[in-house]
Amino acid sequence: MGDTDTEKLLGVEKHPPLTKVSSLKKNVTSQQSNRSGLVVRLAMRRVAMATVSLPLGAFIICIFCSVRYNFDRATATHCGVTNYLPSISSAIGEFVPQRYIWRTAIALHSAPRFLVAVLYVAFMNRILPRNPAYQVLQKVYTFLNVVEVAALIGLSFVSSIENYTVHKCCFIMFMVCSELYMLLTCLLLKDNTRQFVSLLEHRAYSIKKQLMMANMFCFVVALYFFYRHNTYCEPGMYTAFAFMEYLIVLTNMGFHMAAYYDFYHYQLTVAEFKPAFPGT
């Protein structure tokens, strides 16, 4: 199945930049809408923005509420040293209403995330060369993307206080798939930027590359602070670890927000299907 077939199957249309649209756009759109029985048409850039805004808003609310209303419990450590910031697992899973706010946001954002994962299949089909090595890497790329979203859902709906083992496994899967997905994305696009068809795709790649490097730096530093905290139980180490956790999450969200540019001229369309022959 080619790129165009995939996009048609999803009801996603790619439109040219606005500067190339003629003055008859409104009339043509109106006529097409009437013929096709158009029900809903959403710009994918807005879908991408809403998809990232949901967990971002929930993340900020959960951290704020945990610090404001559950500070002592949220910042408690196993060895009792001074700590000023809650871990993400604590902020999103141990307290109410934070737990429900986070789970609602993740549930609402998950379907568009899977849709974007499928759109990136068509995107990579257009960008990458047609050879077996790239085809295998593309399948790995898609697998990592889907598992990352699934693991995020798992760690969100099974908190550490409900089932620590499941939460831990989902968290590890999320982090591993997230890091590998960002790295593989940049590596696959690095030598194929000549296949980009717009400046927006170049901008998206630049954002992804910068945020991938920032994310991996924060990840390594977070591991260092976590090791220091567990080994020496020094005051402030867990605070530094929690802060680096926040940066990891924010850079991950920013990386996925680059879909705003990759699919800037795409539209998600829901329309009534009218068969060619009445009664069929």
mmCIF file with all atom_site columns, N, CA, C and O in Angstrom, residues 197-234:
data_model
loop_
_atom_site.group_PDB
_atom_site.id
_atom_site.type_symbol
_atom_site.label_atom_id
_atom_site.label_alt_id
_atom_site.label_comp_id
_atom_site.label_asym_id
_atom_site.label_entity_id
_atom_site.label_seq_id
_atom_site.pdbx_PDB_ins_code
_atom_site.Cartn_x
_atom_site.Cartn_y
_atom_site.Cartn_z
_atom_site.occupancy
_atom_site.B_iso_or_equiv
_atom_site.pdbx_formal_charge
_atom_site.auth_seq_id
_atom_site.auth_comp_id
_atom_site.auth_asym_id
_atom_site.auth_atom_id
_atom_site.pdbx_PDB_model_num
ATOM 1   N N  . VAL A 1 197 ? 9.939  18.150 1.252  1.00 0.00 ? 197 VAL A N  1
ATOM 2   C CA . VAL A 1 197 ? 9.268  18.916 0.202  1.00 0.00 ? 197 VAL A CA 1
ATOM 3   C C  . VAL A 1 197 ? 8.912  20.330 0.637  1.00 0.00 ? 197 VAL A C  1
ATOM 4   O O  . VAL A 1 197 ? 8.363  21.100 -0.146 1.00 0.00 ? 197 VAL A O  1
ATOM 5   N N  . SER A 1 198 ? 9.226  20.690 1.885  1.00 0.00 ? 198 SER A N  1
ATOM 6   C CA . SER A 1 198 ? 8.905  22.038 2.345  1.00 0.00 ? 198 SER A CA 1
ATOM 7   C C  . SER A 1 198 ? 9.867  22.462 3.444  1.00 0.00 ? 198 SER A C  1
ATOM 8   O O  . SER A 1 198 ? 10.533 21.619 4.075  1.00 0.00 ? 198 SER A O  1
ATOM 9   N N  . LEU A 1 199 ? 9.921  23.766 3.671  1.00 0.00 ? 199 LEU A N  1
ATOM 10  C CA . LEU A 1 199 ? 10.740 24.297 4.752  1.00 0.00 ? 199 LEU A CA 1
ATOM 11  C C  . LEU A 1 199 ? 10.210 23.863 6.113  1.00 0.00 ? 199 LEU A C  1
ATOM 12  O O  . LEU A 1 199 ? 10.968 23.762 7.078  1.00 0.00 ? 199 LEU A O  1
ATOM 13  N N  . LEU A 1 200 ? 8.911  23.592 6.187  1.00 0.00 ? 200 LEU A N  1
ATOM 14  C CA . LEU A 1 200 ? 8.320  23.147 7.445  1.00 0.00 ? 200 LEU A CA 1
ATOM 15  C C  . LEU A 1 200 ? 8.866  21.789 7.860  1.00 0.00 ? 200 LEU A C  1
ATOM 16  O O  . LEU A 1 200 ? 9.106  21.541 9.053  1.00 0.00 ? 200 LEU A O  1
ATOM 17  N N  . GLU A 1 201 ? 9.096  20.910 6.909  1.00 0.00 ? 201 GLU A N  1
ATOM 18  C CA . GLU A 1 201 ? 9.663  19.599 7.232  1.00 0.00 ? 201 GLU A CA 1
ATOM 19  C C  . GLU A 1 201 ? 11.115 19.741 7.684  1.00 0.00 ? 201 GLU A C  1
ATOM 20  O O  . GLU A 1 201 ? 11.570 19.013 8.567  1.00 0.00 ? 201 GLU A O  1
ATOM 21  N N  . HIS A 1 202 ? 11.849 20.680 7.079  1.00 0.00 ? 202 HIS A N  1
ATOM 22  C CA . HIS A 1 202 ? 13.209 20.959 7.554  1.00 0.00 ? 202 HIS A CA 1
ATOM 23  C C  . HIS A 1 202 ? 13.177 21.506 8.981  1.00 0.00 ? 202 HIS A C  1
ATOM 24  O O  . HIS A 1 202 ? 14.024 21.150 9.808  1.00 0.00 ? 202 HIS A O  1
ATOM 25  N N  . ARG A 1 203 ? 12.218 22.382 9.260  1.00 0.00 ? 203 ARG A N  1
ATOM 26  C CA . ARG A 1 203 ? 12.094 22.935 10.606 1.00 0.00 ? 203 ARG A CA 1
ATOM 27  C C  . ARG A 1 203 ? 11.759 21.840 11.612 1.00 0.00 ? 203 ARG A C  1
ATOM 28  O O  . ARG A 1 203 ? 12.314 21.808 12.714 1.00 0.00 ? 203 ARG A O  1
ATOM 29  N N  . ALA A 1 204 ? 10.861 20.928 11.225 1.00 0.00 ? 204 ALA A N  1
ATOM 30  C CA . ALA A 1 204 ? 10.496 19.826 12.114 1.00 0.00 ? 204 ALA A CA 1
ATOM 31  C C  . ALA A 1 204 ? 11.712 18.961 12.430 1.00 0.00 ? 204 ALA A C  1
ATOM 32  O O  . ALA A 1 204 ? 11.928 18.565 13.587 1.00 0.00 ? 204 ALA A O  1
ATOM 33  N N  . TYR A 1 205 ? 12.523 18.661 11.408 1.00 0.00 ? 205 TYR A N  1
ATOM 34  C CA . TYR A 1 205 ? 13.714 17.839 11.625 1.00 0.00 ? 205 TYR A CA 1
ATOM 35  C C  . TYR A 1 205 ? 14.706 18.543 12.550 1.00 0.00 ? 205 TYR A C  1
ATOM 36  O O  . TYR A 1 205 ? 15.295 17.916 13.442 1.00 0.00 ? 205 TYR A O  1
ATOM 37  N N  . SER A 1 206 ? 14.878 19.844 12.364 1.00 0.00 ? 206 SER A N  1
ATOM 38  C CA . SER A 1 206 ? 15.789 20.611 13.212 1.00 0.00 ? 206 SER A CA 1
ATOM 39  C C  . SER A 1 206 ? 15.333 20.582 14.675 1.00 0.00 ? 206 SER A C  1
ATOM 40  O O  . SER A 1 206 ? 16.140 20.396 15.597 1.00 0.00 ? 206 SER A O  1
ATOM 41  N N  . ILE A 1 207 ? 14.027 20.741 14.889 1.00 0.00 ? 207 ILE A N  1
ATOM 42  C CA . ILE A 1 207 ? 13.481 20.691 16.245 1.00 0.00 ? 207 ILE A CA 1
ATOM 43  C C  . ILE A 1 207 ? 13.691 19.313 16.860 1.00 0.00 ? 207 ILE A C  1
ATOM 44  O O  . ILE A 1 207 ? 14.102 19.180 18.017 1.00 0.00 ? 207 ILE A O  1
ATOM 45  N N  . LYS A 1 208 ? 13.408 18.272 16.083 1.00 0.00 ? 208 LYS A N  1
ATOM 46  C CA . LYS A 1 208 ? 13.569 16.905 16.575 1.00 0.00 ? 208 LYS A CA 1
ATOM 47  C C  . LYS A 1 208 ? 15.016 16.627 16.971 1.00 0.00 ? 208 LYS A C  1
ATOM 48  O O  . LYS A 1 208 ? 15.281 16.010 18.016 1.00 0.00 ? 208 LYS A O  1
ATOM 49  N N  . LYS A 1 209 ? 15.943 17.073 16.139 1.00 0.00 ? 209 LYS A N  1
ATOM 50  C CA . LYS A 1 209 ? 17.360 16.814 16.408 1.00 0.00 ? 209 LYS A CA 1
ATOM 51  C C  . LYS A 1 209 ? 17.808 17.504 17.699 1.00 0.00 ? 209 LYS A C  1
ATOM 52  O O  . LYS A 1 209 ? 18.486 16.887 18.536 1.00 0.00 ? 209 LYS A O  1
ATOM 53  N N  . GLN A 1 210 ? 17.415 18.747 17.875 1.00 0.00 ? 210 GLN A N  1
ATOM 54  C CA . GLN A 1 210 ? 17.809 19.488 19.066 1.00 0.00 ? 210 GLN A CA 1
ATOM 55  C C  . GLN A 1 210 ? 17.181 18.901 20.331 1.00 0.00 ? 210 GLN A C  1
ATOM 56  O O  . GLN A 1 210 ? 17.852 18.737 21.357 1.00 0.00 ? 210 GLN A O  1
ATOM 57  N N  . LEU A 1 211 ? 15.897 18.573 20.261 1.00 0.00 ? 211 LEU A N  1
ATOM 58  C CA . LEU A 1 211 ? 15.211 18.037 21.434 1.00 0.00 ? 211 LEU A CA 1
ATOM 59  C C  . LEU A 1 211 ? 15.648 16.619 21.754 1.00 0.00 ? 211 LEU A C  1
ATOM 60  O O  . LEU A 1 211 ? 15.661 16.209 22.917 1.00 0.00 ? 211 LEU A O  1
ATOM 61  N N  . MET A 1 212 ? 16.025 15.850 20.722 1.00 0.00 ? 212 MET A N  1
ATOM 62  C CA . MET A 1 212 ? 16.547 14.509 20.972 1.00 0.00 ? 212 MET A CA 1
ATOM 63  C C  . MET A 1 212 ? 17.836 14.586 21.768 1.00 0.00 ? 212 MET A C  1
ATOM 64  O O  . MET A 1 212 ? 18.023 13.857 22.754 1.00 0.00 ? 212 MET A O  1
ATOM 65  N N  . MET A 1 213 ? 18.742 15.472 21.378 1.00 0.00 ? 213 MET A N  1
ATOM 66  C CA . MET A 1 213 ? 20.010 15.610 22.091 1.00 0.00 ? 213 MET A CA 1
ATOM 67  C C  . MET A 1 213 ? 19.791 16.120 23.511 1.00 0.00 ? 213 MET A C  1
ATOM 68  O O  . MET A 1 213 ? 20.419 15.641 24.467 1.00 0.00 ? 213 MET A O  1
ATOM 69  N N  . ALA A 1 214 ? 18.876 17.093 23.669 1.00 0.00 ? 214 ALA A N  1
ATOM 70  C CA . ALA A 1 214 ? 18.575 17.611 25.001 1.00 0.00 ? 214 ALA A CA 1
ATOM 71  C C  . ALA A 1 214 ? 17.961 16.532 25.882 1.00 0.00 ? 214 ALA A C  1
ATOM 72  O O  . ALA A 1 214 ? 18.298 16.411 27.073 1.00 0.00 ? 214 ALA A O  1
ATOM 73  N N  . ASN A 1 215 ? 17.075 15.733 25.312 1.00 0.00 ? 215 ASN A N  1
ATOM 74  C CA . ASN A 1 215 ? 16.411 14.675 26.061 1.00 0.00 ? 215 ASN A CA 1
ATOM 75  C C  . ASN A 1 215 ? 17.404 13.632 26.541 1.00 0.00 ? 215 ASN A C  1
ATOM 76  O O  . ASN A 1 215 ? 17.368 13.206 27.707 1.00 0.00 ? 215 ASN A O  1
ATOM 77  N N  . MET A 1 216 ? 18.312 13.227 25.666 1.00 0.00 ? 216 MET A N  1
ATOM 78  C CA . MET A 1 216 ? 19.287 12.208 26.049 1.00 0.00 ? 216 MET A CA 1
ATOM 79  C C  . MET A 1 216 ? 20.276 12.736 27.083 1.00 0.00 ? 216 MET A C  1
ATOM 80  O O  . MET A 1 216 ? 20.688 12.000 27.986 1.00 0.00 ? 216 MET A O  1
ATOM 81  N N  . PHE A 1 217 ? 20.628 13.997 26.975 1.00 0.00 ? 217 PHE A N  1
ATOM 82  C CA . PHE A 1 217 ? 21.502 14.607 27.985 1.00 0.00 ? 217 PHE A CA 1
ATOM 83  C C  . PHE A 1 217 ? 20.814 14.594 29.347 1.00 0.00 ? 217 PHE A C  1
ATOM 84  O O  . PHE A 1 217 ? 21.407 14.207 30.360 1.00 0.00 ? 217 PHE A O  1
ATOM 85  N N  . CYS A 1 218 ? 19.546 15.010 29.369 1.00 0.00 ? 218 CYS A N  1
ATOM 86  C CA . CYS A 1 218 ? 18.788 15.026 30.621 1.00 0.00 ? 218 CYS A CA 1
ATOM 87  C C  . CYS A 1 218 ? 18.629 13.623 31.188 1.00 0.00 ? 218 CYS A C  1
ATOM 88  O O  . CYS A 1 218 ? 18.670 13.421 32.415 1.00 0.00 ? 218 CYS A O  1
ATOM 89  N N  . PHE A 1 219 ? 18.456 12.644 30.310 1.00 0.00 ? 219 PHE A N  1
ATOM 90  C CA . PHE A 1 219 ? 18.292 11.263 30.748 1.00 0.00 ? 219 PHE A CA 1
ATOM 91  C C  . PHE A 1 219 ? 19.554 10.758 31.447 1.00 0.00 ? 219 PHE A C  1
ATOM 92  O O  . PHE A 1 219 ? 19.480 10.139 32.520 1.00 0.00 ? 219 PHE A O  1
ATOM 93  N N  . VAL A 1 220 ? 20.710 11.033 30.869 1.00 0.00 ? 220 VAL A N  1
ATOM 94  C CA . VAL A 1 220 ? 21.978 10.595 31.464 1.00 0.00 ? 220 VAL A CA 1
ATOM 95  C C  . VAL A 1 220 ? 22.205 11.297 32.804 1.00 0.00 ? 220 VAL A C  1
ATOM 96  O O  . VAL A 1 220 ? 22.600 10.667 33.798 1.00 0.00 ? 220 VAL A O  1
ATOM 97  N N  . VAL A 1 221 ? 21.945 12.590 32.848 1.00 0.00 ? 221 VAL A N  1
ATOM 98  C CA . VAL A 1 221 ? 22.127 13.348 34.087 1.00 0.00 ? 221 VAL A CA 1
ATOM 99  C C  . VAL A 1 221 ? 21.155 12.857 35.162 1.00 0.00 ? 221 VAL A C  1
ATOM 100 O O  . VAL A 1 221 ? 21.519 12.754 36.342 1.00 0.00 ? 221 VAL A O  1
ATOM 101 N N  . ALA A 1 222 ? 19.916 12.542 34.768 1.00 0.00 ? 222 ALA A N  1
ATOM 102 C CA . ALA A 1 222 ? 18.936 12.036 35.723 1.00 0.00 ? 222 ALA A CA 1
ATOM 103 C C  . ALA A 1 222 ? 19.393 10.705 36.322 1.00 0.00 ? 222 ALA A C  1
ATOM 104 O O  . ALA A 1 222 ? 19.234 10.473 37.532 1.00 0.00 ? 222 ALA A O  1
ATOM 105 N N  . LEU A 1 223 ? 19.957 9.837  35.487 1.00 0.00 ? 223 LEU A N  1
ATOM 106 C CA . LEU A 1 223 ? 20.480 8.569  35.998 1.00 0.00 ? 223 LEU A CA 1
ATOM 107 C C  . LEU A 1 223 ? 21.592 8.798  37.012 1.00 0.00 ? 223 LEU A C  1
ATOM 108 O O  . LEU A 1 223 ? 21.672 8.095  38.035 1.00 0.00 ? 223 LEU A O  1
ATOM 109 N N  . TYR A 1 224 ? 22.431 9.793  36.773 1.00 0.00 ? 224 TYR A N  1
ATOM 110 C CA . TYR A 1 224 ? 23.518 10.114 37.702 1.00 0.00 ? 224 TYR A CA 1
ATOM 111 C C  . TYR A 1 224 ? 22.963 10.558 39.055 1.00 0.00 ? 224 TYR A C  1
ATOM 112 O O  . TYR A 1 224 ? 23.393 10.077 40.117 1.00 0.00 ? 224 TYR A O  1
ATOM 113 N N  . PHE A 1 225 ? 21.997 11.479 39.034 1.00 0.00 ? 225 PHE A N  1
ATOM 114 C CA . PHE A 1 225 ? 21.410 11.966 40.286 1.00 0.00 ? 225 PHE A CA 1
ATOM 115 C C  . PHE A 1 225 ? 20.663 10.844 41.008 1.00 0.00 ? 225 PHE A C  1
ATOM 116 O O  . PHE A 1 225 ? 20.687 10.772 42.249 1.00 0.00 ? 225 PHE A O  1
ATOM 117 N N  . PHE A 1 226 ? 20.005 9.980  40.263 1.00 0.00 ? 226 PHE A N  1
ATOM 118 C CA . PHE A 1 226 ? 19.283 8.862  40.881 1.00 0.00 ? 226 PHE A CA 1
ATOM 119 C C  . PHE A 1 226 ? 20.262 7.907  41.554 1.00 0.00 ? 226 PHE A C  1
ATOM 120 O O  . PHE A 1 226 ? 20.006 7.424  42.669 1.00 0.00 ? 226 PHE A O  1
ATOM 121 N N  . TYR A 1 227 ? 21.386 7.669  40.909 1.00 0.00 ? 227 TYR A N  1
ATOM 122 C CA . TYR A 1 227 ? 22.424 6.805  41.500 1.00 0.00 ? 227 TYR A CA 1
ATOM 123 C C  . TYR A 1 227 ? 22.975 7.428  42.783 1.00 0.00 ? 227 TYR A C  1
ATOM 124 O O  . TYR A 1 227 ? 23.128 6.741  43.807 1.00 0.00 ? 227 TYR A O  1
ATOM 125 N N  . ARG A 1 228 ? 23.254 8.726  42.729 1.00 0.00 ? 228 ARG A N  1
ATOM 126 C CA . ARG A 1 228 ? 23.786 9.411  43.918 1.00 0.00 ? 228 ARG A CA 1
ATOM 127 C C  . ARG A 1 228 ? 22.780 9.358  45.069 1.00 0.00 ? 228 ARG A C  1
ATOM 128 O O  . ARG A 1 228 ? 23.164 9.144  46.231 1.00 0.00 ? 228 ARG A O  1
ATOM 129 N N  . HIS A 1 229 ? 21.511 9.545  44.743 1.00 0.00 ? 229 HIS A N  1
ATOM 130 C CA . HIS A 1 229 ? 20.489 9.529  45.787 1.00 0.00 ? 229 HIS A CA 1
ATOM 131 C C  . HIS A 1 229 ? 20.386 8.151  46.430 1.00 0.00 ? 229 HIS A C  1
ATOM 132 O O  . HIS A 1 229 ? 20.350 8.031  47.667 1.00 0.00 ? 229 HIS A O  1
ATOM 133 N N  . ASN A 1 230 ? 20.320 7.102  45.623 1.00 0.00 ? 230 ASN A N  1
ATOM 134 C CA . ASN A 1 230 ? 20.162 5.753  46.162 1.00 0.00 ? 230 ASN A CA 1
ATOM 135 C C  . ASN A 1 230 ? 21.412 5.245  46.854 1.00 0.00 ? 230 ASN A C  1
ATOM 136 O O  . ASN A 1 230 ? 21.328 4.433  47.787 1.00 0.00 ? 230 ASN A O  1
ATOM 137 N N  . THR A 1 231 ? 22.583 5.704  46.417 1.00 0.00 ? 231 THR A N  1
ATOM 138 C CA . THR A 1 231 ? 23.840 5.209  46.999 1.00 0.00 ? 231 THR A CA 1
ATOM 139 C C  . THR A 1 231 ? 24.253 5.977  48.238 1.00 0.00 ? 231 THR A C  1
ATOM 140 O O  . THR A 1 231 ? 24.662 5.377  49.246 1.00 0.00 ? 231 THR A O  1
ATOM 141 N N  . TYR A 1 232 ? 24.145 7.308  48.194 1.00 0.00 ? 232 TYR A N  1
ATOM 142 C CA . TYR A 1 232 ? 24.654 8.133  49.296 1.00 0.00 ? 232 TYR A CA 1
ATOM 143 C C  . TYR A 1 232 ? 23.559 8.862  50.075 1.00 0.00 ? 232 TYR A C  1
ATOM 144 O O  . TYR A 1 232 ? 23.836 9.424  51.132 1.00 0.00 ? 232 TYR A O  1
ATOM 145 N N  . CYS A 1 233 ? 22.343 8.889  49.545 1.00 0.00 ? 233 CYS A N  1
ATOM 146 C CA . CYS A 1 233 ? 21.222 9.554  50.222 1.00 0.00 ? 233 CYS A CA 1
ATOM 147 C C  . CYS A 1 233 ? 21.574 10.993 50.610 1.00 0.00 ? 233 CYS A C  1
ATOM 148 O O  . CYS A 1 233 ? 21.371 11.416 51.739 1.00 0.00 ? 233 CYS A O  1
ATOM 149 N N  . GLU A 1 234 ? 22.087 11.745 49.656 1.00 0.00 ? 234 GLU A N  1
ATOM 150 C CA . GLU A 1 234 ? 22.475 13.131 49.902 1.00 0.00 ? 234 GLU A CA 1
ATOM 151 C C  . GLU A 1 234 ? 21.279 14.070 49.757 1.00 0.00 ? 234 GLU A C  1
ATOM 152 O O  . GLU A 1 234 ? 20.445 13.893 48.866 1.00 0.00 ? 234 GLU A O  1
#
